[in-house]
Coordinates of C-alpha atoms in Angstrom, one line a residue:
M1291 CA -13.8 -11.0 3.9
S1292 CA -11.8 -12.7 6.6
F1293 CA -8.0 -12.6 6.8
D1294 CA -7.7 -16.2 5.8
E1295 CA -9.7 -15.5 2.6
A1296 CA -7.4 -12.6 1.8
D1297 CA -4.4 -14.9 2.4
R1298 CA -5.6 -17.1 -0.4
G1299 CA -6.2 -14.2 -2.6
L1300 CA -2.8 -12.5 -2.8
A1301 CA 0.2 -14.7 -2.4
G1302 CA 2.5 -13.7 0.4
F1303 CA 0.1 -12.9 3.2
R1304 CA 1.2 -14.7 6.4
L1305 CA -0.4 -14.5 9.8
E1306 CA 2.9 -13.8 11.6
D1307 CA 3.4 -10.7 9.4
S1308 CA 0.1 -9.2 10.4
L1309 CA 0.9 -7.8 13.9
K1310 CA 2.0 -4.2 14.1
G1311 CA 5.3 -3.9 16.0
H1312 CA 5.6 -0.1 15.5
V1313 CA 2.7 2.3 15.9
H1314 CA 4.5 5.6 16.6
G1315 CA 3.8 8.1 13.8
T1316 CA 3.1 5.3 11.4
H1317 CA 2.0 1.6 11.5
R1318 CA 4.7 -0.8 10.5
R1319 CA 5.6 -4.4 11.4
V1320 CA 9.1 -3.3 12.6
S1321 CA 10.7 0.0 13.6
P1322 CA 11.9 2.5 11.0
A1323 CA 15.5 1.9 12.1
E1324 CA 15.1 -1.8 11.3
T1325 CA 13.6 -0.9 7.9
V1326 CA 16.5 1.4 7.1
A1327 CA 19.1 -1.2 8.0
R1328 CA 17.3 -3.8 5.8
V1329 CA 17.0 -1.6 2.7
T1330 CA 20.4 0.0 3.1
A1331 CA 21.9 -3.4 2.7
I1332 CA 20.4 -3.9 -0.8
M1333 CA 20.0 -0.3 -2.0
D1334 CA 22.9 -0.5 -4.5
R1335 CA 21.0 -3.4 -6.2
M1336 CA 18.1 -1.0 -6.9
G1337 CA 20.4 1.7 -8.2
I1338 CA 20.1 3.9 -5.0
T1339 CA 23.4 5.8 -4.8
R1340 CA 22.8 8.2 -1.9
V1341 CA 20.4 9.5 0.7
A1342 CA 20.6 13.2 1.6
N1343 CA 19.2 14.8 4.7
V1344 CA 17.7 18.0 3.4
T1345 CA 15.9 19.1 6.6
G1346 CA 18.3 22.0 7.1
L1347 CA 17.4 23.6 3.8
D1348 CA 14.3 25.0 5.5
R1349 CA 13.8 26.4 9.0
I1350 CA 10.9 24.1 10.1
G1351 CA 13.0 21.3 11.4
I1352 CA 10.7 18.3 10.6
P1353 CA 13.0 15.6 9.0
V1354 CA 12.9 15.3 5.2
V1355 CA 15.3 13.3 3.1
M1356 CA 15.9 12.7 -0.7
V1357 CA 16.9 9.4 -2.2
C1358 CA 18.7 9.3 -5.5
R1359 CA 18.6 6.7 -8.2
P1360 CA 20.4 8.2 -11.2
N1361 CA 19.3 5.5 -13.7
A1362 CA 15.7 5.4 -12.7
R1363 CA 13.0 4.9 -15.4
S1364 CA 10.6 7.3 -13.6
L1365 CA 11.6 9.7 -10.9
A1366 CA 15.4 9.7 -10.2
V1367 CA 14.8 11.5 -6.8
S1368 CA 12.4 10.2 -4.2
Q1369 CA 11.5 12.0 -0.9
G1370 CA 10.8 10.8 2.6
K1371 CA 9.4 12.5 5.7
G1372 CA 8.8 11.5 9.3
G1373 CA 8.8 12.4 13.0
D1374 CA 12.5 11.7 13.2
L1375 CA 15.3 11.1 10.8
A1376 CA 15.0 7.3 10.9
A1377 CA 11.3 7.5 10.0
A1378 CA 12.0 10.0 7.2
T1379 CA 14.9 7.8 5.8
A1380 CA 12.7 4.7 5.9
S1381 CA 10.0 6.6 4.1
G1382 CA 12.3 7.8 1.3
L1383 CA 14.1 4.5 0.9
M1384 CA 10.8 2.5 0.6
E1385 CA 9.4 5.0 -1.9
A1386 CA 12.5 4.6 -4.1
A1387 CA 12.4 0.8 -3.7
E1388 CA 8.7 0.5 -4.7
L1389 CA 9.3 2.7 -7.8
Y1390 CA 12.2 0.4 -8.7
H1391 CA 10.1 -2.7 -8.5
A1392 CA 7.3 -1.1 -10.7
E1393 CA 9.9 0.0 -13.2
H1394 CA 11.3 -3.5 -13.5
I1395 CA 8.3 -5.8 -13.6
E1396 CA 9.2 -9.4 -14.4
L1397 CA 5.8 -10.9 -14.3
P1398 CA 4.3 -12.7 -17.4
L1399 CA 2.4 -10.3 -19.7
K1400 CA -0.3 -11.0 -22.3
L1401 CA -0.6 -9.0 -25.5
G1402 CA -4.0 -8.8 -27.0
C1403 CA -7.5 -7.2 -26.7
I1404 CA -10.4 -8.0 -24.4
A1405 CA -12.5 -9.1 -27.4
E1406 CA -10.1 -12.0 -28.2
L1407 CA -9.0 -12.9 -24.6
S1408 CA -12.2 -12.7 -22.6
H1409 CA -13.1 -16.3 -23.3
S1410 CA -10.1 -17.5 -21.4
H1411 CA -9.2 -14.6 -19.0
Q1412 CA -11.1 -12.9 -16.3
F1413 CA -10.6 -9.1 -16.7
I1414 CA -10.9 -6.3 -14.2
D1415 CA -13.9 -4.0 -14.8
V1416 CA -12.0 -1.6 -17.1
T1417 CA -15.0 0.6 -17.5
R1418 CA -14.5 1.8 -13.9
L1419 CA -10.7 2.5 -14.1
P1420 CA -9.4 6.0 -13.9
R1421 CA -8.7 7.3 -17.5
I1422 CA -6.6 9.9 -19.2
S1423 CA -8.4 9.6 -22.6
D1424 CA -11.4 8.0 -24.4
R1425 CA -9.3 5.9 -26.8
F1426 CA -9.9 2.6 -25.1
H1427 CA -12.1 0.0 -26.8
H1428 CA -12.4 -3.8 -26.5
D1429 CA -10.6 -4.4 -29.7
L1430 CA -7.6 -2.3 -28.7
V1431 CA -4.4 -4.4 -28.5
M1432 CA -2.5 -3.8 -25.3
L1433 CA -0.4 -5.5 -22.6
W1434 CA -2.1 -7.1 -19.6
V1435 CA -0.8 -8.3 -16.3
E1436 CA -2.4 -10.7 -13.8
G1437 CA -3.4 -9.6 -10.3
H1438 CA -5.6 -11.0 -7.5
D1439 CA -8.9 -9.6 -6.4
L1440 CA -9.0 -9.3 -2.6
V1441 CA -12.8 -9.3 -2.6
S1442 CA -13.4 -12.5 -4.5
G1443 CA -10.0 -14.2 -4.1
E1444 CA -9.9 -14.8 -7.9
A1445 CA -7.4 -13.8 -10.5
R1446 CA -8.0 -10.7 -12.6
W1447 CA -6.1 -9.4 -15.6
L1448 CA -5.7 -5.6 -15.7
P1449 CA -4.0 -3.1 -18.0
F1450 CA -0.2 -3.2 -17.7
E1451 CA -0.4 0.6 -17.9
S1452 CA -2.2 0.7 -14.6
V1453 CA 0.6 -1.1 -12.9
R1454 CA 4.0 0.0 -14.4
T1455 CA 6.1 3.1 -13.6
N1456 CA 8.5 2.6 -16.4
F1457 CA 8.0 5.9 -18.3
T1458 CA 10.8 5.4 -20.9
L1459 CA 9.9 5.9 -24.5
P1460 CA 8.4 4.5 -26.7
P1461 CA 5.6 3.3 -24.4
P1462 CA 4.2 -0.2 -24.7
P1463 CA 1.4 -1.0 -27.2
G1464 CA -2.1 0.4 -26.3
S1465 CA -0.7 3.0 -23.9
G1466 CA -2.4 6.3 -23.3
C1467 CA -5.8 5.1 -22.0
F1468 CA -5.6 4.6 -18.2
D1469 CA -3.9 6.5 -15.4
C1470 CA -0.3 5.4 -15.4
S1471 CA 1.2 6.5 -12.1
S1472 CA 2.5 5.3 -8.7
N1473 CA -1.0 5.7 -7.1
G1474 CA -1.6 2.5 -5.1
L1475 CA 2.0 1.4 -5.3
A1476 CA 3.4 0.5 -1.8
S1477 CA 6.2 -1.3 -0.1
G1478 CA 6.3 -2.8 3.3
N1479 CA 8.0 -5.2 5.7
S1480 CA 5.3 -7.7 4.8
M1481 CA 2.8 -8.1 2.0
I1482 CA -0.2 -7.3 4.1
E1483 CA 1.4 -4.2 5.5
A1484 CA 2.2 -3.0 2.0
T1485 CA -1.4 -3.8 0.8
C1486 CA -3.0 -1.8 3.6
H1487 CA -0.8 1.2 2.8
A1488 CA -1.6 0.8 -0.9
I1489 CA -5.3 0.8 -0.4
C1490 CA -5.1 3.9 1.9
E1491 CA -3.2 5.7 -0.9
V1492 CA -5.8 4.9 -3.5
V1493 CA -8.6 6.1 -1.1
E1494 CA -6.6 9.2 -0.3
R1495 CA -6.3 10.2 -4.0
D1496 CA -10.0 9.5 -4.5
S1497 CA -10.8 11.7 -1.5
T1498 CA -8.5 14.5 -2.6
T1499 CA -9.9 14.5 -6.2
I1500 CA -13.5 14.6 -5.0
W1501 CA -12.6 17.5 -2.6
N1502 CA -11.0 19.4 -5.5
V1503 CA -14.2 19.4 -7.5
L1504 CA -16.1 21.1 -4.7
D1505 CA -16.9 24.8 -4.9
G1506 CA -15.0 27.1 -2.6
G1507 CA -17.7 27.5 -0.1
T1508 CA -18.3 23.8 0.2
Q1509 CA -14.6 23.2 0.5
G1510 CA -14.3 25.8 3.2
M1511 CA -16.9 24.1 5.4
T1512 CA -14.7 21.0 5.6
G1513 CA -12.1 23.0 7.5
L1514 CA -10.6 21.3 10.6
N1515 CA -10.4 23.1 13.9
L1516 CA -6.8 22.6 14.8
A1517 CA -7.5 23.6 18.4
S1518 CA -9.5 20.3 18.7
V1519 CA -6.6 18.1 17.7
D1520 CA -5.4 15.9 20.6
D1521 CA -3.0 13.6 18.9
A1522 CA 0.5 14.0 20.5
A1523 CA 2.5 13.5 17.3
C1524 CA 0.3 15.9 15.3
L1525 CA 0.5 18.5 18.1
E1526 CA 4.3 18.3 18.0
V1527 CA 4.4 19.0 14.3
L1528 CA 1.8 21.8 14.6
G1529 CA 3.9 23.4 17.3
Q1530 CA 7.1 23.2 15.2
L1531 CA 5.2 24.9 12.3
A1532 CA 3.9 27.6 14.5
R1533 CA 7.3 28.4 16.0
A1534 CA 8.7 28.6 12.5
D1535 CA 6.1 31.2 11.6
F1536 CA 3.9 29.2 9.3
D1537 CA 0.1 29.3 8.8
V1538 CA -1.4 25.9 8.8
N1539 CA -4.8 25.1 7.3
V1540 CA -6.3 21.6 7.2
W1541 CA -9.5 20.3 5.6
E1542 CA -11.1 17.0 6.4
T1543 CA -11.6 15.3 3.0
T1544 CA -13.1 12.0 4.2
T1545 CA -15.7 10.7 1.8
D1546 CA -18.6 8.3 2.0
I1547 CA -16.0 5.5 2.2
G1548 CA -15.4 6.6 5.8
V1549 CA -11.6 6.3 6.0
P1550 CA -10.2 9.4 7.7
S1551 CA -8.6 11.7 5.1
F1552 CA -7.1 15.2 5.3
F1553 CA -5.6 17.9 3.0
C1554 CA -3.1 20.4 4.4
L1555 CA -1.7 23.7 3.3
I1556 CA 1.3 25.4 5.0
S1557 CA 2.1 29.1 4.2
D1558 CA 5.2 31.1 5.1
R1559 CA 4.1 34.1 7.1
L1560 CA 7.6 35.7 6.7
D1561 CA 7.5 35.6 2.9
P1562 CA 4.1 34.9 1.2
L1563 CA 5.8 34.4 -2.2
Q1564 CA 8.0 31.6 -1.0
H1565 CA 7.0 28.0 -1.8
H1566 CA 3.9 26.7 -0.1
G1567 CA 3.5 23.1 1.0
I1568 CA 0.5 20.9 0.4
G1569 CA 0.0 17.4 1.6
A1570 CA -2.7 14.7 1.9
G1571 CA -3.1 11.7 4.2
C1572 CA -5.4 8.8 4.7
H1573 CA -5.4 6.0 7.3
P1574 CA -7.9 4.0 9.4
T1575 CA -6.4 5.8 12.5
K1576 CA -7.1 9.6 12.2
G1577 CA -4.0 10.7 14.0
I1578 CA -1.8 8.9 11.4
A1579 CA -3.9 10.3 8.6
L1580 CA -3.5 13.9 9.8
L1581 CA 0.2 13.4 10.6
R1582 CA 0.8 12.2 7.0
A1583 CA -0.9 15.3 5.6
L1584 CA 1.1 17.6 7.8
T1585 CA 4.5 16.1 7.2
E1586 CA 3.8 15.7 3.4
A1587 CA 3.1 19.4 3.2
V1588 CA 6.5 20.0 4.9
Q1589 CA 8.1 17.6 2.5
V1590 CA 6.6 19.3 -0.6
R1591 CA 7.9 22.7 0.5
T1592 CA 11.4 21.3 1.2
T1593 CA 11.4 19.5 -2.2
Y1594 CA 10.8 22.8 -3.9
I1595 CA 13.6 24.5 -1.9
S1596 CA 16.0 21.7 -2.8
G1597 CA 15.1 21.9 -6.5
A1598 CA 16.3 18.4 -7.0
R1599 CA 13.2 16.5 -8.0
D1600 CA 13.3 15.8 -11.7
D1601 CA 9.7 16.6 -12.5
L1602 CA 9.9 20.2 -11.3
T1603 CA 10.1 22.8 -14.1
P1604 CA 11.9 26.2 -14.2
E1605 CA 8.6 27.9 -14.6
E1606 CA 7.5 26.8 -11.1
Y1607 CA 10.2 29.0 -9.7
S1608 CA 9.2 32.1 -11.7
V1609 CA 7.8 35.1 -9.9
A1610 CA 4.6 34.9 -11.9
E1611 CA 4.0 31.2 -11.0
R1612 CA 4.8 31.8 -7.3
K1613 CA 2.3 34.8 -7.3
S1614 CA -0.3 32.6 -8.9
K1615 CA 0.1 29.9 -6.3
A1616 CA 0.1 32.5 -3.5
R1617 CA -3.3 33.7 -4.8
V1618 CA -4.7 30.2 -4.7
A1619 CA -3.4 29.7 -1.2
A1620 CA -4.8 33.0 -0.1
R1621 CA -8.2 32.0 -1.4
W1622 CA -8.1 28.7 0.3
R1623 CA -7.2 30.3 3.6
A1624 CA -10.0 33.0 3.2
E1625 CA -12.6 30.3 2.5
H1626 CA -11.4 28.0 5.3
R1627 CA -14.0 27.6 8.1
P1628 CA -12.7 25.5 11.1
V1629 CA -16.0 23.8 11.7
R1630 CA -14.9 20.1 11.8
N1631 CA -13.9 18.8 15.2
F1632 CA -11.1 16.2 15.4
S1633 CA -12.8 14.3 18.2
G1634 CA -15.9 13.9 16.1
I1635 CA -14.1 12.0 13.3
S1636 CA -14.7 8.3 13.3
Q1637 CA -11.7 6.0 13.1
H1638 CA -10.6 2.4 13.3
V1639 CA -7.8 1.4 15.6
A1640 CA -6.5 -2.2 15.6
P1641 CA -3.4 -4.1 16.6
S1642 CA -3.0 -6.0 13.4
F1643 CA -2.9 -5.3 9.6
A1644 CA -5.4 -8.2 9.2
E1645 CA -8.1 -6.2 11.0
D1646 CA -7.2 -3.1 9.1
L1647 CA -7.5 -4.9 5.8
D1648 CA -10.9 -6.4 6.7
W1649 CA -12.2 -3.0 7.8
L1650 CA -10.9 -1.3 4.7
L1651 CA -12.5 -3.8 2.4
E1652 CA -15.7 -3.5 4.3
R1653 CA -15.7 0.3 3.9
L1654 CA -15.1 -0.1 0.2
R1655 CA -17.8 -2.6 -0.4
G1656 CA -20.2 -0.2 1.4
V1657 CA -19.8 2.3 -1.5
G1658 CA -20.3 -0.3 -4.2
V1659 CA -16.7 -1.3 -4.8
T1660 CA -16.7 -4.9 -6.1
E1661 CA -13.0 -5.4 -6.9
V1662 CA -9.8 -4.5 -5.1
V1663 CA -7.0 -5.9 -7.2
G1664 CA -3.4 -6.3 -6.1
V1665 CA -0.4 -7.2 -8.2
D1666 CA 2.5 -8.7 -6.3
L1667 CA 5.7 -7.0 -7.6
S1668 CA 8.0 -8.4 -5.0
K1669 CA 11.4 -9.8 -6.1
P1670 CA 12.5 -12.8 -4.0
A1671 CA 16.1 -11.9 -4.5
L1672 CA 15.6 -8.5 -2.8
G1673 CA 13.2 -9.7 0.0
L1674 CA 11.0 -6.6 0.1
S1675 CA 7.2 -6.8 -0.2
V1676 CA 5.9 -4.5 -3.0
V1677 CA 2.3 -4.4 -4.3
K1678 CA 0.3 -2.3 -6.8
V1679 CA -3.4 -2.0 -5.8
V1680 CA -6.0 -0.9 -8.4
I1681 CA -9.6 -0.2 -7.2
P1682 CA -12.1 0.2 -10.0
G1683 CA -14.7 2.8 -9.2
L1684 CA -12.5 5.1 -7.2
E1685 CA -11.1 8.4 -8.7
G1686 CA -7.5 8.7 -9.7
P1687 CA -5.2 11.7 -9.1
H1688 CA -7.0 14.8 -10.4
D1689 CA -3.8 16.7 -11.2
H1690 CA -2.4 14.2 -13.7
R1691 CA -2.3 15.4 -17.3
G1692 CA -5.5 14.5 -19.2
Y1693 CA -7.3 13.0 -16.2
L1694 CA -11.0 12.4 -16.9
P1695 CA -13.2 12.7 -13.9
G1696 CA -14.9 9.4 -13.0
P1697 CA -18.4 8.8 -11.8
R1698 CA -17.8 9.7 -8.2
A1699 CA -16.3 13.1 -9.1
A1700 CA -18.9 13.6 -11.9
R1701 CA -21.8 13.0 -9.4
M1702 CA -20.3 15.5 -7.0
M1703 CA -20.0 18.1 -9.8
Q1704 CA -23.6 17.4 -10.9
V1705 CA -24.9 17.8 -7.3
Q1706 CA -23.3 21.3 -7.1
G1707 CA -25.0 22.2 -10.4

């Protein structure tokens, strides 16, 4: 599909918003500092009360921030990470902003079931959506929201549950069928920037879920040889971790889709029972994908140290739980085989988000994906671009409560016997 076709598919794509103005550590239309200035001016309207630099709570030194929204309808604390404080702050603010948008959806909704609405509405292929139960059927009454398919350019109605992040109780009618999470939710300085980031996140979760169903030996053979990494930003982060006495293990989780993906584990050599960090990253450019995995692992560890995120439980800080996680980490490290060479990983490097989008859609079509549906959640009064992307056929987050493996994960489990 050409960029012009995508422009007609999801309202808000404009050619002048497609060029990448910032490509250091992440790909954005403008610099992190400009993003921070833009969002700071409106953060009170989204309930953001403060941004805290929590980098100093750990000894690593890679910037991590937390962003607080006390009246949030999902997570009241968001995190951000980056190569410098501006990048970390932009990351945290944009995460908080996108959650706010998905908590306060003002789009028209339809209440009904597929059986009664299918004569007048084109539905997404619900049989291929990530599920958390088997209770869905075509006569189940639930809420639906309209999106736009980037493959066909046509409208698609999809479960509201697959789009919202308002987790207040009671839930809307028909809830409890499909994955209800922030997977595929992204914000950006333009709609096409946000859409590319959202697609990469969905592919990342698919890659990580499939990697997690592999047996230990097969997982181990996806280990990345860190000595082969030649990306300057990644080398800087690896150097900081080494100087802070951390073991770093990385696995290449790229699937048949072919978008570079990685999973990272960092372990404290000075105290093995202290909190580990895990992170995943996916991007057409392999250096960006690896950097995301590395910095997210740092962010996760710092988040545990801060203790401020509202979905952390007291049990996670118990000695028994920390010993359990240390055993898992030790097994991963023991099974890790650094056989993948960074230079041998294929990638796509382009100066515009339009080229990235075309490439991502081409890769998805190559594995049988027929729909990539985006829901524009932007609020004109705020001026940010926010989208939720849902891709039928790809796996959802494996660690969500009740998640049922989809066909891609099931095939992998069957192959392993």
